Coordinates of C-alpha atoms and ligand atoms in Angstrom, one line a residue:
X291 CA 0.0 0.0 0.0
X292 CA 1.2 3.5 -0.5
X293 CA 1.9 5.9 2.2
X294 CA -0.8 7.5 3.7
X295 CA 1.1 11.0 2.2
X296 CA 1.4 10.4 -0.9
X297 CA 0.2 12.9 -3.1
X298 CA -3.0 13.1 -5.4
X299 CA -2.4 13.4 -8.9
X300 CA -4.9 15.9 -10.7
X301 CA -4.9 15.9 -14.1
X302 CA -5.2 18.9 -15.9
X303 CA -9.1 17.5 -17.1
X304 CA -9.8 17.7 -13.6
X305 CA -9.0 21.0 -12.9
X306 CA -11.3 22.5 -15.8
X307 CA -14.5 21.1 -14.6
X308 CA -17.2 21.9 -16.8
X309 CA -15.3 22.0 -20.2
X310 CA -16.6 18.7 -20.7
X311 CA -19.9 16.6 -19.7
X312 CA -20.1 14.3 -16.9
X313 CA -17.9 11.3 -17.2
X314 CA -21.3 9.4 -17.1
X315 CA -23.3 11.2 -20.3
X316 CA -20.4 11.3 -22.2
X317 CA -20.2 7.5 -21.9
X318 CA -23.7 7.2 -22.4
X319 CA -23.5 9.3 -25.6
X320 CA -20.8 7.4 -26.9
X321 CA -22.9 4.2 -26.9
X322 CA -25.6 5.9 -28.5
X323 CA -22.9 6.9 -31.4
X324 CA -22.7 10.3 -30.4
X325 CA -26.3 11.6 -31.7
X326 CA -27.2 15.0 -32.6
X327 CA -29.6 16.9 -29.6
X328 CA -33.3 16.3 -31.2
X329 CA -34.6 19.3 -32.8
X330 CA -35.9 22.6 -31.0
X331 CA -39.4 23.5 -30.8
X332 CA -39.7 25.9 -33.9
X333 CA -43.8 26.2 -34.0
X334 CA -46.7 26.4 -31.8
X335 CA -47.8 23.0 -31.0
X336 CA -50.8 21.7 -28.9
X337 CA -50.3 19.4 -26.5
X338 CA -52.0 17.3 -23.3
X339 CA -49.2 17.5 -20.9
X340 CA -45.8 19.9 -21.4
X341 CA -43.5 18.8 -19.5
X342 CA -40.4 21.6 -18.8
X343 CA -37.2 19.7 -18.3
X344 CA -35.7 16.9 -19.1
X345 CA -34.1 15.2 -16.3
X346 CA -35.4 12.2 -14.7
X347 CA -38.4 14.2 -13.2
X348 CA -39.8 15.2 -16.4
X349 CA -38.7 11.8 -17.8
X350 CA -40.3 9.9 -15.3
X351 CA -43.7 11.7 -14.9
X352 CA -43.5 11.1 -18.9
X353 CA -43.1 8.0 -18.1
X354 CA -46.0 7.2 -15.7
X355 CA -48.4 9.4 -17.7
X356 CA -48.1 7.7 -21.2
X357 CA -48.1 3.9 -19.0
X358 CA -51.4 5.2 -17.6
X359 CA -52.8 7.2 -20.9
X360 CA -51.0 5.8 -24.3
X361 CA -52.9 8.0 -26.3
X362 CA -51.6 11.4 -24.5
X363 CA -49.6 14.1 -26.2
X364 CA -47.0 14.7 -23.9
X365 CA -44.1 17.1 -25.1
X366 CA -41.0 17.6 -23.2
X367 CA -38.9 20.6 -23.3
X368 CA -35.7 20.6 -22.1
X369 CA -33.1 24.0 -22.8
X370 CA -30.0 21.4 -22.9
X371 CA -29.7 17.5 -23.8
X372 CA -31.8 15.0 -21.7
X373 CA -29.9 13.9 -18.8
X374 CA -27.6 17.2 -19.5
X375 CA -28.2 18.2 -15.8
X376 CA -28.1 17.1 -12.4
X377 CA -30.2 13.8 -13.6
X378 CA -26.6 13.1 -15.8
X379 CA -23.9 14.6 -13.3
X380 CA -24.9 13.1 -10.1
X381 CA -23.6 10.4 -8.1
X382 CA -25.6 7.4 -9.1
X383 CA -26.9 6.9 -5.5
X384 CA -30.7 5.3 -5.6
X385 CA -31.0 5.3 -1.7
X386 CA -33.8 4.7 0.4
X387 CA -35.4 7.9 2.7
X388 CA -34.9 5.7 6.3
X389 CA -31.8 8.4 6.8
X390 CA -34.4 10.8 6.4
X391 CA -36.5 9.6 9.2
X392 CA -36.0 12.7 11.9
X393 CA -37.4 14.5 9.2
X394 CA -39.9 12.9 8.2
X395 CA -41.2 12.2 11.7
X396 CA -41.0 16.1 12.6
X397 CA -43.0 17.2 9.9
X398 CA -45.6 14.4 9.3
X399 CA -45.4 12.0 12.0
X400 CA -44.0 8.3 12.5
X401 CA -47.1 6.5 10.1
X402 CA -46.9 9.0 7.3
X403 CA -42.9 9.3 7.6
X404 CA -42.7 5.0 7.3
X405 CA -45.2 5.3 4.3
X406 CA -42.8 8.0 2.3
X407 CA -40.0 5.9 3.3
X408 CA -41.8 2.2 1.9
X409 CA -42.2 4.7 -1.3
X410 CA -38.6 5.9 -2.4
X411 CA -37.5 1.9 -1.2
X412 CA -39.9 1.0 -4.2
X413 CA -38.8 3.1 -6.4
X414 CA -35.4 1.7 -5.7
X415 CA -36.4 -1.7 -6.9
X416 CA -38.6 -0.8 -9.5
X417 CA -35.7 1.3 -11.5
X418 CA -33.8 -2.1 -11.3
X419 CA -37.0 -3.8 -13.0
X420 CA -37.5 -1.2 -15.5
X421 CA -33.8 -1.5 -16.5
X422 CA -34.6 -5.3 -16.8
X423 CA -37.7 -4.9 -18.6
X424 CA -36.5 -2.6 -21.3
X425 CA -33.2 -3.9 -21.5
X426 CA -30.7 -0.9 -20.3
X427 CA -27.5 -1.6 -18.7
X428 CA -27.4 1.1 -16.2
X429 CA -25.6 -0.9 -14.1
X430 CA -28.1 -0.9 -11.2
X431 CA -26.7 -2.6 -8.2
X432 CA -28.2 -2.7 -5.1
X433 CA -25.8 -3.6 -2.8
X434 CA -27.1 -0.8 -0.1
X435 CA -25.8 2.3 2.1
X436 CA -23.3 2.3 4.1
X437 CA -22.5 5.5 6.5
X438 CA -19.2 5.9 8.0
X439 CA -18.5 7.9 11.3
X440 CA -15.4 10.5 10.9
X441 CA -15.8 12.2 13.4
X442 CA -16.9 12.3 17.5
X443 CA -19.7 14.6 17.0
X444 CA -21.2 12.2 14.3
X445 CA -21.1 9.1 16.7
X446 CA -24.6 10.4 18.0
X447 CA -26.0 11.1 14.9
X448 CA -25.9 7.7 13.9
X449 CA -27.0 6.3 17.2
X450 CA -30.1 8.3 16.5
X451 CA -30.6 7.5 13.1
X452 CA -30.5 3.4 14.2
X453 CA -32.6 4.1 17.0
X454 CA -35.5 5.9 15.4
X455 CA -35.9 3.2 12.7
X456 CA -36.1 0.6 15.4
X457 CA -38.8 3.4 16.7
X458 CA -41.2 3.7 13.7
X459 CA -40.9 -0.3 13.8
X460 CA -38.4 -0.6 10.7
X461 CA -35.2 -2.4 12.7
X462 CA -34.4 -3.9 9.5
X463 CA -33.8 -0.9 7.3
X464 CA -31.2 0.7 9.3
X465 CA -28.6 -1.0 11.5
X466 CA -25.7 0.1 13.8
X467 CA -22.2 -1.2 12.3
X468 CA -19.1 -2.3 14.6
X469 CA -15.8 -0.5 13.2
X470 CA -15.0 -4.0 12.5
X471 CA -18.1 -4.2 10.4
X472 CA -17.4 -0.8 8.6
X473 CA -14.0 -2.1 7.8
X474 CA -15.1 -5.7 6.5
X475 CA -16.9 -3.6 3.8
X476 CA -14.6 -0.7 3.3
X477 CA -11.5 0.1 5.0
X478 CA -10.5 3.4 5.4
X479 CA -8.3 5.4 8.3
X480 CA -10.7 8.1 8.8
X481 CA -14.1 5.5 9.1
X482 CA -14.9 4.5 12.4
X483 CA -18.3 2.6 13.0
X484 CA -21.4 3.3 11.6
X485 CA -24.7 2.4 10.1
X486 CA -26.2 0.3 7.3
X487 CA -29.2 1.1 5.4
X488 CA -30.2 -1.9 3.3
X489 CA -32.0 0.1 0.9
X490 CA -29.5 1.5 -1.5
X491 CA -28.7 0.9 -5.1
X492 CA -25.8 2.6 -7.4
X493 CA -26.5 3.2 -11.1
X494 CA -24.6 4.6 -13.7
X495 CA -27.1 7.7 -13.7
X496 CA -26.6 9.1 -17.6
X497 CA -27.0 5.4 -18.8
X498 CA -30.9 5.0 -17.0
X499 CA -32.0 8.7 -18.2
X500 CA -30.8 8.3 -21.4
X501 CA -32.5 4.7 -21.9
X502 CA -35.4 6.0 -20.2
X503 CA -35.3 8.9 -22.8
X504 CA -35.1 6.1 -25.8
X505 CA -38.4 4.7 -24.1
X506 CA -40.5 7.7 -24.0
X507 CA -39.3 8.5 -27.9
X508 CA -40.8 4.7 -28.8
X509 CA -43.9 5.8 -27.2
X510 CA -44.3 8.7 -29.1
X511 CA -43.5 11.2 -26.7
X512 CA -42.1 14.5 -28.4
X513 CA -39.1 15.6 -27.0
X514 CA -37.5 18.8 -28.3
X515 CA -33.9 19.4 -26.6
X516 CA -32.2 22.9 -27.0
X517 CA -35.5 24.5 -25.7
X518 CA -35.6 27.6 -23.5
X519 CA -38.7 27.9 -21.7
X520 CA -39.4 31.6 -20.9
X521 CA -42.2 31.3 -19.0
X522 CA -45.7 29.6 -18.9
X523 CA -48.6 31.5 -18.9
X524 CA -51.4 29.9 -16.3
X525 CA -54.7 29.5 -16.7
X526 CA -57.0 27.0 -17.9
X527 CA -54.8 26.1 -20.8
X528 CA -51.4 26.9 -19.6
X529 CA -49.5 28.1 -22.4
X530 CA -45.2 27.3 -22.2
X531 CA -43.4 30.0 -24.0
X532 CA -39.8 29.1 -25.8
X533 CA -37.9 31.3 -28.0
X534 CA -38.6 29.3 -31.1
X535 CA -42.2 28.7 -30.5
X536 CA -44.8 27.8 -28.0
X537 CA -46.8 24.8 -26.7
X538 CA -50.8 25.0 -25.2
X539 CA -51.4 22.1 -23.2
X540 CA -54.1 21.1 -20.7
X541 CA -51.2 20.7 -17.9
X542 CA -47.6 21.8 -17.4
X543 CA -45.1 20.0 -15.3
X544 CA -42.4 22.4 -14.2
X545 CA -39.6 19.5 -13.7
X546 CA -36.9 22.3 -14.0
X547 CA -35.2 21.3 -10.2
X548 CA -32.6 24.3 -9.0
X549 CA -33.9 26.1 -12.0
X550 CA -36.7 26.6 -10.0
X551 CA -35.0 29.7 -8.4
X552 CA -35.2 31.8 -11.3
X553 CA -39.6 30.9 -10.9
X554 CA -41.4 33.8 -8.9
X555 CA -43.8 31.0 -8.1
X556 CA -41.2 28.7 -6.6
X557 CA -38.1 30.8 -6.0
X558 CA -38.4 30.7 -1.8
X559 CA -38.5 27.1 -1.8
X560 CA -35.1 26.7 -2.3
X561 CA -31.6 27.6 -2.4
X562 CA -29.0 26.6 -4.9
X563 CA -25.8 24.9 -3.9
X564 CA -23.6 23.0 -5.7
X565 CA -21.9 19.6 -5.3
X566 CA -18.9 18.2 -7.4
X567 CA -17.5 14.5 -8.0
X568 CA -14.1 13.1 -8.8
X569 CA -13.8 10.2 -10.9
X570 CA -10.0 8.1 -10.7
X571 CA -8.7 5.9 -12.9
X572 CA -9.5 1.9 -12.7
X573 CA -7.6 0.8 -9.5
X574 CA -9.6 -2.8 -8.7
X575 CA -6.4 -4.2 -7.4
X576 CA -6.5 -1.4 -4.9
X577 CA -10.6 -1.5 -4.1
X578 CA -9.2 -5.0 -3.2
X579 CA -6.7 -3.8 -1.0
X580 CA -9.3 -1.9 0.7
X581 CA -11.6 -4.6 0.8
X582 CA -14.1 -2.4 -1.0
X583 CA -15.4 -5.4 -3.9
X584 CA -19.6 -5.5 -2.6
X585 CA -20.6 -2.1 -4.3
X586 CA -22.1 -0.4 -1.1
X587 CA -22.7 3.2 -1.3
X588 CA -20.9 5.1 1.2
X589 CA -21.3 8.6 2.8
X590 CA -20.3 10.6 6.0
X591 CA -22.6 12.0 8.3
X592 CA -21.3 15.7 7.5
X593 CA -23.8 18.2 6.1
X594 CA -21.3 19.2 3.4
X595 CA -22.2 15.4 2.7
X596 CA -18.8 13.1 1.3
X597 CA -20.3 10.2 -1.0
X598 CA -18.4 7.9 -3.0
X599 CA -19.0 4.7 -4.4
X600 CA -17.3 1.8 -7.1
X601 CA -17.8 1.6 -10.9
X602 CA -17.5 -2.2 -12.3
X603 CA -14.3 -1.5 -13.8
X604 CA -13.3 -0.2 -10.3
X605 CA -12.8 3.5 -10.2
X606 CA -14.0 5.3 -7.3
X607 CA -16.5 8.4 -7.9
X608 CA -16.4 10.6 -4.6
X609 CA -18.0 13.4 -4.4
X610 CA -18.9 16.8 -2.2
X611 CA -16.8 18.2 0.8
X612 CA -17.2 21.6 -0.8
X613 CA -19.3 24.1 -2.8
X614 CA -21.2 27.1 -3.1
X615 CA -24.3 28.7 -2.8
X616 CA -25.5 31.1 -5.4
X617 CA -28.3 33.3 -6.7
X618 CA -28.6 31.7 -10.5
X619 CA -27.4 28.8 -11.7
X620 CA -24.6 29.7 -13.7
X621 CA -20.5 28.9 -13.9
X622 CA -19.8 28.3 -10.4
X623 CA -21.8 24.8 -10.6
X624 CA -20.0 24.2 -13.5
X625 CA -16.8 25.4 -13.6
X626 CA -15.2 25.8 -9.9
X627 CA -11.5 24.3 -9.2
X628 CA -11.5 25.1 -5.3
X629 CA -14.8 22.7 -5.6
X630 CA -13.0 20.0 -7.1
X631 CA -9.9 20.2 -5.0
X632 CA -12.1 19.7 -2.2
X633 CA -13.8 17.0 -3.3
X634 CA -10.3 16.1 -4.2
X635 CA -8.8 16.4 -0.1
X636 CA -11.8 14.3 1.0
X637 CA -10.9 11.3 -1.2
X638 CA -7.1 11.4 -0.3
X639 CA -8.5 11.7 3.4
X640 CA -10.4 8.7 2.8
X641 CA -8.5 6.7 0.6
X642 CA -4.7 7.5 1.4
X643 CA -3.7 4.4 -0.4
X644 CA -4.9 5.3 -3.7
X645 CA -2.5 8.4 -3.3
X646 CA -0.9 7.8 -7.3
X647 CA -3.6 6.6 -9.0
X648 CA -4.7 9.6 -11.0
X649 CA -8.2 11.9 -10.8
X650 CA -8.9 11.4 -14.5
X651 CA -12.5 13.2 -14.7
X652 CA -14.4 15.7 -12.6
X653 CA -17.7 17.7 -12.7
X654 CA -20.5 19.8 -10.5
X655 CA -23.9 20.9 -11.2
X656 CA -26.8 22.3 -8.7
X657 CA -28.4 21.1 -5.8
X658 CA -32.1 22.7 -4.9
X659 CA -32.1 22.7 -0.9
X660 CA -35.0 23.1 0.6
X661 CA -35.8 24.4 4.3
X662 CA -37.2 20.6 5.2
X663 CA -34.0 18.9 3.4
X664 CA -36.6 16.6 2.0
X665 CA -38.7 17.4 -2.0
X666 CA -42.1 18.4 -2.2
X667 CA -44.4 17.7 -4.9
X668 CA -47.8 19.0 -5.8
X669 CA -49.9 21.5 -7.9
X670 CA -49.4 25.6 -7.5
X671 CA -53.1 26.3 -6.4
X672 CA -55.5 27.2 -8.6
X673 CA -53.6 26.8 -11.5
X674 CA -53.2 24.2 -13.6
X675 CA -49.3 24.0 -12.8
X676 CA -47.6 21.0 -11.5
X677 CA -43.8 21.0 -9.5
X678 CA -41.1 18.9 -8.1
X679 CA -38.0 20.8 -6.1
X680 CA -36.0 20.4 -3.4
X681 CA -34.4 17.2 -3.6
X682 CA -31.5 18.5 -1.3
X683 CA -29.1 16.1 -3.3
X684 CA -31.3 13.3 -3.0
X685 CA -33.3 12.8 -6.4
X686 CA -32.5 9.6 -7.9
X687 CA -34.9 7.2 -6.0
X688 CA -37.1 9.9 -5.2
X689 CA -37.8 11.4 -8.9
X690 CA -39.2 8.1 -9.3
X691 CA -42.0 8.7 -7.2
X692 CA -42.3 11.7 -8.3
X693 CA -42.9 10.8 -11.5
X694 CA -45.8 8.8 -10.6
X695 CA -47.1 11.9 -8.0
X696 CA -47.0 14.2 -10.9
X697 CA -48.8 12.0 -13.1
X698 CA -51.6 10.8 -10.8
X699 CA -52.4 14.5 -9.9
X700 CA -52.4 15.5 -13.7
X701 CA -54.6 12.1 -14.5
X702 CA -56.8 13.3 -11.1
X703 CA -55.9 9.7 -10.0
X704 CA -57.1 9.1 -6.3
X705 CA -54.4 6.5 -5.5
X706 CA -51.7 6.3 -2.5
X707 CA -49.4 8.1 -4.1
X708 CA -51.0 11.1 -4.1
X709 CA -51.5 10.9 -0.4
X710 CA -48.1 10.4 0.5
X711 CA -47.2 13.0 3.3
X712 CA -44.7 15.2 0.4
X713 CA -47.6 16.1 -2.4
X714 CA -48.9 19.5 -1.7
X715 CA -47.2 19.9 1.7
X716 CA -47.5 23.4 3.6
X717 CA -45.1 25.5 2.0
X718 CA -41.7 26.2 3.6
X719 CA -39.6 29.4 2.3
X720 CA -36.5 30.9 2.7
X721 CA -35.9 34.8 3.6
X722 CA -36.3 36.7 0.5
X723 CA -33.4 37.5 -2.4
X724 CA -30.3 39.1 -1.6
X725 CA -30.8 37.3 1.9
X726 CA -31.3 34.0 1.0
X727 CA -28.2 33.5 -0.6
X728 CA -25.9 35.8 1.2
X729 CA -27.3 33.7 3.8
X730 CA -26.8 30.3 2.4
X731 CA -23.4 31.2 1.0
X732 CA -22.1 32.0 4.3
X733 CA -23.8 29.0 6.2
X734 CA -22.8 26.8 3.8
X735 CA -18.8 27.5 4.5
X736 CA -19.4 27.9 8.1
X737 CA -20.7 24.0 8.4
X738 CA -17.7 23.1 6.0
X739 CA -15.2 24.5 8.1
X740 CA -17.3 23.8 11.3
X741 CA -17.8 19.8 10.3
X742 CA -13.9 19.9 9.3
X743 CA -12.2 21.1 12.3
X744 CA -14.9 18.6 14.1
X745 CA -13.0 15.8 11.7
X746 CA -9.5 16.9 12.7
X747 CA -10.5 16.8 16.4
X748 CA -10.3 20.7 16.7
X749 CA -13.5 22.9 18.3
X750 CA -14.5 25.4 15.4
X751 CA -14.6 28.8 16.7
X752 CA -17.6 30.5 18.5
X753 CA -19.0 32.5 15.0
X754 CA -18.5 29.5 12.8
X755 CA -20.4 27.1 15.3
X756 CA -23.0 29.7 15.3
X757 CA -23.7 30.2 11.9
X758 CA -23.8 26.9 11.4
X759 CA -26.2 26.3 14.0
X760 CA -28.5 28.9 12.2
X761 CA -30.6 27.0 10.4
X762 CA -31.5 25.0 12.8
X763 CA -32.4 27.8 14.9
X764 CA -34.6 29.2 12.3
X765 CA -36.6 26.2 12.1
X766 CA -35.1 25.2 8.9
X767 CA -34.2 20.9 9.4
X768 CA -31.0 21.7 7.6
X769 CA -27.5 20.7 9.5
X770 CA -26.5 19.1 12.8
Ligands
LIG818 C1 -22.9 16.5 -8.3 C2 -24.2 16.0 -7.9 C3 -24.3 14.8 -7.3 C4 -25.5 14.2 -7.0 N1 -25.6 13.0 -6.4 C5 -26.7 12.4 -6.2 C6 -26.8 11.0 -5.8 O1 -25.8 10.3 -5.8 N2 -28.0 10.5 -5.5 C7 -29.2 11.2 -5.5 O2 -30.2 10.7 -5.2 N3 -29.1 12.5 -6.0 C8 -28.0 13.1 -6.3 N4 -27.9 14.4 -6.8 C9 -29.2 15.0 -7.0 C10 -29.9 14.5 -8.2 O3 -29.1 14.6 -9.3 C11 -31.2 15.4 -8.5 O4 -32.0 15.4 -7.4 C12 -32.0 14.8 -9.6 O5 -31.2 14.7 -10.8 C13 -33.2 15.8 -9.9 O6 -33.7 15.5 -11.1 P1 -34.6 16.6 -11.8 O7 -35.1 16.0 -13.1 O8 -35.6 17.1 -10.9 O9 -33.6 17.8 -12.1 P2 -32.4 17.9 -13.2 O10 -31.7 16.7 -13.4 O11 -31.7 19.2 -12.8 O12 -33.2 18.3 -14.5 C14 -33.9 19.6 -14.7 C15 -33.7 19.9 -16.1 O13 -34.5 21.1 -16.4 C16 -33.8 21.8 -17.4 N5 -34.3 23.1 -17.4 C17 -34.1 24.0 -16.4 N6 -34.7 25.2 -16.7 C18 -35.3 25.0 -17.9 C19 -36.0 25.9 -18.8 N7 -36.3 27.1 -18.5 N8 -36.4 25.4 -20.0 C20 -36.1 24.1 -20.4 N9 -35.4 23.3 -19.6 C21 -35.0 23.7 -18.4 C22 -32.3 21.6 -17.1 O14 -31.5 21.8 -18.2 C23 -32.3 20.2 -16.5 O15 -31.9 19.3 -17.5 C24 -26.7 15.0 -7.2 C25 -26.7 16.2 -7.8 C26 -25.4 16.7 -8.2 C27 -25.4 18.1 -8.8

């Protein structure tokens, strides 16, 4: 093994995130033969359902709504390439909500919060089924979640995470791990003990949005990529404006995720930050070494959240540690260095011994937080205007059943899914622009530097524990 100080080798790709796609899409694309984006919308169509935005939201309530209707127009408008976003940048973790439990339980109460949880653990399964079933190798393997404690403070997070799954009556979703147990799976200096939630699945995440994409075009689903929407007139027949044209439809699905900020409807439900991954070369000798060959998912318990996990030719894609917060989505999600250097010091904390085998890849994109750190889904009242936001970095399972939420409430469906405790919950805001994210930008470093001089064993001063207490203190469910 290599000493625990060697040194990281960057590439110069890695330090110009954002010049490229994701690792992920651009293998995905590559197995498509590198196709052209499908055309713009250039006319005023009509429609049943527009759906703006094309990452697995928009793909999935497509989805569910032409299973449920196959005669339905459904068009999808998406300003980039599908899977071009978060949907095709992100981590590939499809985990299960029973981490999310606190939150759930403060908000909706121990029956509702099991129910949600039962929900995103279907959707975990069924995304392995719909690979099967339509024949895409997205790699789904659900091998589950494991979390590793890294620091003192976290030890009673995940005592309390254990115990209030043994609470609501679900013992079996979330266990306490020995450090032993941690390092039969994964050894690593910093990890300590920790927990395992069984409910966890990686995917390759541009190869399922992409195949799901191919699906929706054999149903006739149109899909016009390279499409702006401007804004969406309400109404009885809402009416989505693009620069090339227009679409009237009976429902619109706003699927647009931290794009949602620049929406005067939406725009307090959420703050942008942003979240970056490393990709290293193929080192399976050293996952070996590590003991690291059963394809868990793996995380901290930090709020700056670290998450890595394998690919099957054995590279590691960690991600997080740093990050900003912004106003618009622009360049910083893209196109920050200090964000992949960070990302970059987490993985050589964790993984001293892959200390020469080189970062070969690295990209960012946005993360809509919201107040709860859990999504809501449901219709803007009175208006014919559906929405999904505030995944807080937690989508892939979870757009699933949104998907089906979205569709059900457009279709008028009376089924369980609409009653699940997130559809048309009380709406929680943030403080008004510039305050929201001068406020988030600053929070944001203060539980980075606060979570890393807990790691080092070092207290963080008085203002940075403060401000990083914050949220909590204004009610928000959003850090330790
Ligand atoms: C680096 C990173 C790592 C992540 N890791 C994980 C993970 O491991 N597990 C997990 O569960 N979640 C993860 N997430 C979060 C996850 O990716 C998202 O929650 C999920 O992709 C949300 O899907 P979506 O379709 O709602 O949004 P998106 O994927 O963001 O799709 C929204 C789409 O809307 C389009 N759009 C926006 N505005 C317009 C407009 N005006 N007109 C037309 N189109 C528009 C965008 O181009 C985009 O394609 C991660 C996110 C990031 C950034």
């Amino acid at each position: 093994m290599a000493s625990p100080t060697a040194s990281l080798n960057l590439t110069g790709l890695a330090l110009t995130p954002g010049a490229q796609r994701s690792w992920w899409l651009r293998q995905a694309l590559a197995r498509e033969g590198d196709p052209a984006p499908l055309p713009s919308l250039a006319s005023h169509v009509n429609a049943d359902v527009v759906i703006v935005g094309g990452g697995f939201t928009g793909l999935w309530t497509a989805y569910f709504l032409t299973e449920a209707r196959p005669d339905l127009g459904v068009v999808i408008l998406e300003q980039d390439i599908c899977g071009g976003g978060p949907t095709g940048r992100n981590g590939g973790f499809a985990s299960g909500w029973w981490d999310e439990l606190d939150g759930l339980v403060t908000l909706y109460g121990p029956e509702a919060a099991v129910r949600a949880c039962r929900a995103v653990s279907s959707s975990i399964d069924a995304i392995g089924r719909f690979c099967d079933d339509n024949s895409i190798d997205a790699w789904f393997r659900k091998a589950g979640y494991m979390y590793a404690i890294t620091a003192d403070a976290h030890e009673r997070l995940s005592e309390e995470m254990v115990a209030l799954a043994r609470e609501v009556g679900a013992p079996d979703e979330m266990r306490e791990l020995t450090p032993a147990e941690v390092r039969a799976r994964c050894q690593s200096p910093a990890f300590r003990g920790g927990a395992f939630m069984r409910d966890g699945a990686s995917v390759q995440p541009a190869y399922l949005a992409r195949g799901l994409r191919k699906v929706l075009l054999e149903r006739g689903v149109r899909i016009h990529e390279g499409t702006t929407v401007t804004g969406i007139d309400g109404g009885d027949r809402p009416l989505a404006r693009a620069g090339g044209g227009s679409v009237r439809a009976r429902h619109a699905v706003l699927a647009v995720n931290a794009w949602a900020t620049g929406w005067p409807q939406l725009g307090r439900r959420l703050v942008a930050w942003s979240s970056y991954i490393v990709l290293t070369a193929p080192a399976p000798d050293r996952l070996k070494e590590v003991g690291w060959t059963g394809g868990e998912l793996i995380t901290d318990f930090r709020t700056s959240l670290r998450y890595f996990r394998t690919t099957p030719d054995g590279r590691i894609a960690f991600g997080g540690g740093g990050g900003r917060a912004r106003r618009t989505i622009d360049d910083a999600f893209t196109h920050d260095a200090r964000a992949v250097n960070e990302a970059a010091e987490g993985f050589r904390l964790m993984f001293p011994s892959f200390g020469d085998v080189p970062i070969e890849d690295a990209w960012g994109g946005p993360i809509d937080v919201s107040p709860t750190h859990l999504p809501a889904f449901g219709r803007i009242h009175g208006t014919k205007l559906y929405y999904a936001l505030g995944y807080t970095g937690n989508g892939v399972a979870p757009t699933h059943v949104a998907g089906q939420v979205l569709a059900d409430l457009v279709l008028e469906r009376d089924t369980d899914t609409v009653r699940l405790p997130m559809v048309n919950p009380k709406p929680r805001m943030f403080p008004p622009q510039p305050f929201r994210s001068w406020g988030a930008a600053v929070v944001r470093r203060a539980m980075i530097a606060k979570e890393t001089a807990e790691e080092n064993g070092r207290e963080p001063g008085f203002v940075v524990d403060q401000l990083a207490r914050m949220p909590r203190r204004m009610g928000y469910l959003l850090g330790h």
